[in-house]
């Protein structure tokens, strides 16, 4: 596989996982209530509608949390791979900047 295609798919995977992590975080924060806190505000929507949903898009808070955590793990792995693949460029740019 050419390096350009590898970078493309790596960046695509990073972007999609970041989108999943951000979306799941917002859903847990704004839509689904926190367990054990009674009528907590982890559901801003609940305050507006007077209802605390148990699920969102058919998934409960624990499933959203699991998706959120695994997306974070995937981002860390992909970011590590990204840094490894671009390490030469990072070193060269740092040298160029320090020479100025």
C-alpha positions as semicolon CSV with decimal commas, in nm:
position;residue;x (nm);y (nm);z (nm)
1;X;0,000;0,000;0,000
2;X;0,133;0,343;-0,088
3;X;0,216;0,574;0,198
4;X;-0,043;0,828;0,083
5;X;-0,324;0,575;0,102
6;X;-0,205;0,451;0,439
7;X;-0,206;0,808;0,573
8;X;-0,552;0,864;0,426
9;X;-0,706;0,559;0,592
10;X;-0,523;0,628;0,919
11;X;-0,652;0,986;0,925
12;X;-1,001;0,867;0,830
13;X;-1,000;0,615;1,116
14;X;-0,874;0,883;1,357
15;X;-1,146;1,124;1,244
16;X;-1,426;0,870;1,268
17;X;-1,317;0,759;1,615
18;X;-1,292;1,121;1,728
19;X;-1,643;1,179;1,595
20;X;-1,771;0,870;1,778
21;X;-1,598;0,974;2,100
22;X;-1,730;1,330;2,082
23;X;-2,082;1,223;1,992
24;X;-2,102;0,958;2,262
25;X;-1,967;1,204;2,519
26;X;-2,228;1,462;2,426
27;X;-2,505;1,201;2,436
28;X;-2,403;1,089;2,785
29;X;-2,370;1,450;2,902
30;X;-2,677;1,604;2,743
31;X;-2,927;1,323;2,693
32;X;-2,885;1,028;2,928
33;X;-2,907;1,065;3,307
34;X;-2,621;0,968;3,537
35;X;-2,702;0,663;3,746
36;X;-2,729;0,708;4,122
37;X;-2,779;1,083;4,115
38;X;-3,155;1,085;4,108
39;X;-3,287;1,347;3,871
40;X;-2,945;1,467;3,772
41;X;-2,874;1,695;3,497
42;X;-2,688;1,466;3,275
43;X;-2,980;1,505;3,061
44;X;-3,033;1,865;2,964
45;X;-3,307;1,733;2,739
46;X;-3,474;1,587;3,047
47;X;-3,504;1,932;3,199
48;X;-3,663;2,068;2,884
49;X;-3,903;1,781;2,829
50;X;-3,953;1,666;3,187
51;X;-3,850;1,312;3,096
52;X;-3,532;1,120;3,165
53;X;-3,475;0,873;2,881
54;X;-3,328;0,535;2,962
55;X;-3,191;0,485;2,611
56;X;-3,089;0,689;2,310
57;X;-3,102;0,534;1,962
58;X;-3,178;0,205;2,135
59;X;-2,858;0,207;2,342
60;X;-2,837;0,255;2,718
61;X;-2,585;0,472;2,902
62;X;-2,356;0,176;2,973
63;X;-2,335;0,094;2,602
64;X;-2,265;0,457;2,513
65;X;-1,995;0,463;2,782
66;X;-1,841;0,146;2,639
67;X;-1,841;0,296;2,288
68;X;-1,688;0,616;2,427
69;X;-1,410;0,432;2,610
70;X;-1,319;0,202;2,320
71;X;-1,318;0,493;2,078
72;X;-1,068;0,658;2,312
73;X;-0,849;0,347;2,315
74;X;-0,866;0,331;1,935
75;X;-0,766;0,698;1,910
76;X;-0,463;0,639;2,133
77;X;-0,354;0,339;1,923
78;X;-0,409;0,519;1,593
79;X;-0,235;0,833;1,720
80;X;0,066;0,625;1,825
81;X;0,078;0,468;1,478
82;X;0,042;0,814;1,322
83;X;0,338;0,945;1,524
84;X;0,549;0,640;1,432
85;X;0,476;0,685;1,061
86;X;0,552;1,058;1,071
87;X;0,843;1,049;1,316
88;X;1,104;1,136;1,053
89;X;0,905;1,441;0,946
90;X;0,856;1,550;1,308
91;X;1,231;1,525;1,380
92;X;1,324;1,710;1,060
93;X;1,076;1,993;1,121
94;X;1,195;2,029;1,481
95;X;1,555;2,056;1,361
96;X;1,458;2,314;1,100
97;X;1,271;2,523;1,357
98;X;1,556;2,507;1,609
99;X;1,812;2,621;1,348
100;X;1,629;2,951;1,296
